[in-house]
Coordinates of C-alpha atoms in Angstrom, one line a residue:
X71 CA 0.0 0.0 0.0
X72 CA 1.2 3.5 -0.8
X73 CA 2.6 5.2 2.4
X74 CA 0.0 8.2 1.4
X75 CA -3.2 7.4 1.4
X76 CA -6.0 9.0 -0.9
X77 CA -8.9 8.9 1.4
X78 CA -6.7 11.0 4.1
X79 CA -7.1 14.5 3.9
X80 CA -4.4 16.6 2.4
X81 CA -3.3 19.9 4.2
X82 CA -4.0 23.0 2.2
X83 CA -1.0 24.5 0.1
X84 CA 0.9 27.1 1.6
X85 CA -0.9 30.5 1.3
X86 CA -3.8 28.9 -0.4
X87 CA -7.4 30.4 1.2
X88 CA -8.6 28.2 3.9
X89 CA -11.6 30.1 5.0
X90 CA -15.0 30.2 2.7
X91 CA -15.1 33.7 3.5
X92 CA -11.8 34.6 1.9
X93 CA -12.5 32.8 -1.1
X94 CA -15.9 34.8 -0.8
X95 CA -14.5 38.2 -0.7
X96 CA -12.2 37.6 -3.3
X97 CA -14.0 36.3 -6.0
X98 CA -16.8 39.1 -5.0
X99 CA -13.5 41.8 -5.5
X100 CA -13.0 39.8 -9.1
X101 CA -16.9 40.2 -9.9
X102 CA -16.8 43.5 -9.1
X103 CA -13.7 44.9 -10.5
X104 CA -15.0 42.9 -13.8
X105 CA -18.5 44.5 -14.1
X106 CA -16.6 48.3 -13.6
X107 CA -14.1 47.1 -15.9
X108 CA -17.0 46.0 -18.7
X109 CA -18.7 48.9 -17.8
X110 CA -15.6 51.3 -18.2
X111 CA -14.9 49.6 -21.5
X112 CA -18.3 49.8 -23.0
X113 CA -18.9 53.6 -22.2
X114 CA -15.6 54.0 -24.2
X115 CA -17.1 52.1 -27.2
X116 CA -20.4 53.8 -27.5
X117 CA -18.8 57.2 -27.0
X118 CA -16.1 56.5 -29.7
X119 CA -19.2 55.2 -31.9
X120 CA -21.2 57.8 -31.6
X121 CA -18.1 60.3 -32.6
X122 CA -17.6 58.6 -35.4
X123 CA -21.3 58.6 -36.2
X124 CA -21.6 62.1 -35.6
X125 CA -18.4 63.0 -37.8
X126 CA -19.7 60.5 -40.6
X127 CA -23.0 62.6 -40.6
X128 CA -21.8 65.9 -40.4
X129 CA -19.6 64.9 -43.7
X130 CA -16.6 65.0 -42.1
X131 CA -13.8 61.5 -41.8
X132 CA -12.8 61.4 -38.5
X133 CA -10.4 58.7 -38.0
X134 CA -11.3 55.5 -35.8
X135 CA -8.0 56.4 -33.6
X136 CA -9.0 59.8 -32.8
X137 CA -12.4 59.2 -32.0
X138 CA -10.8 56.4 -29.7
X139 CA -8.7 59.0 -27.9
X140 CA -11.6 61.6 -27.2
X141 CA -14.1 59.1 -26.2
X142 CA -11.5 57.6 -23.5
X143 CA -10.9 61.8 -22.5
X144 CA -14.7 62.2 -22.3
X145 CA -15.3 58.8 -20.7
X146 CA -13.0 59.4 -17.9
X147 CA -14.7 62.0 -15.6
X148 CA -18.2 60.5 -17.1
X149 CA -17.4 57.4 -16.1
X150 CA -17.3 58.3 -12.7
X151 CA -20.7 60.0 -12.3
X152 CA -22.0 57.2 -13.7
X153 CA -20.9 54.4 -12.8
X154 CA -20.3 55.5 -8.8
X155 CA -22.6 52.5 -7.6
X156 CA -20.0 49.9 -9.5
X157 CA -17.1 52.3 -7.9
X158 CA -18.3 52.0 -3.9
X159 CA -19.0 48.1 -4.8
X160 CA -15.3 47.5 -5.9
X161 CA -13.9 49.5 -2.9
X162 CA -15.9 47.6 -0.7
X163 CA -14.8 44.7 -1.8
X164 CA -11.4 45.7 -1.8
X165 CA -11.9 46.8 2.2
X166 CA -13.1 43.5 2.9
X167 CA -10.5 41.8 1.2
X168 CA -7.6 44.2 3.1
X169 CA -9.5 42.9 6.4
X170 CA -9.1 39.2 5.7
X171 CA -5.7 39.5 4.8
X172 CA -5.1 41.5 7.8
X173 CA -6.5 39.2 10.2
X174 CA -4.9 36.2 9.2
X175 CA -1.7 38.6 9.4
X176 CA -2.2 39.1 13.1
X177 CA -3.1 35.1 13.4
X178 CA -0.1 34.1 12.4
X179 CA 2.0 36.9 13.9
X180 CA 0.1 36.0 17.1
X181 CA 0.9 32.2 16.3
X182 CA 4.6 33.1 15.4
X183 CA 5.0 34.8 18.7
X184 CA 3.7 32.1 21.0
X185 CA 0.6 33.8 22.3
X186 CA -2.9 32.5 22.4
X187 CA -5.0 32.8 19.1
X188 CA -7.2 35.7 18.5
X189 CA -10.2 33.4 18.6
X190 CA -9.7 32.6 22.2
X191 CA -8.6 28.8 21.8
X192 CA -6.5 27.5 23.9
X193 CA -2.6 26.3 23.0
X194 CA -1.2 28.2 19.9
X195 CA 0.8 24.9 19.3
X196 CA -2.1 23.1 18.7

């Protein structure tokens, strides 16, 4: 028989998540960060098509790459008034991730220095 066996359980990498609620915030920072990200992006693209739209109209050729350039200029401040709601969720996702990763810095600083866990449990050791 193999000296490991498959049905034990195996110990979590180093730095790999072990709590659900890590994995939770993280992957709500990624959802978020991707929806103001998609959000961002697709303001840019209308803006940029309606330039071009309104250039092709008027009579006038305005080039793909400057219509690019001033719907990102416009987009920028724009961007922010409308898409605040998206803005607050990413940055509170971001706090909560900054609070996971700074209580499981104390743990193990607490852990490394020989002093009872945070959680109140008994032997550090254990």
């Amino acid at each position: 028989m193999n000296e490991r066996d498959s049905s034990a359980p195996q110990p979590a990498p180093t730095g790999a998540p072990t709590d659900a609620a890590a994995v939770g915030a993280g992957r709500g920072l990624a959802t978020a960060l991707i929806l103001y990200t998609v959000a961002r992006l697709g303001l840019v693209i209308v803006l940029a098509a309606i330039i071009y739209g309104v250039g092709h109209l008027a009579g006038v050729d305005v080039p793909i790459l400057v219509a690019a350039i001033f719907a990102v200029v416009i987009a920028l401040p724009l961007g922010m008034l409308l898409f605040k709601r998206l803005r607050t969720d990413v940055n509170s996702a971001i706090s909560a991730v900054d609070a996971d990763r700074r209580a499981k810095r104390d743990a193990l600083q607490a852990r490394l220095q020989g002093s009872p866990r945070p959680d109140g449990s008994g032997d550090p050791r254990s």
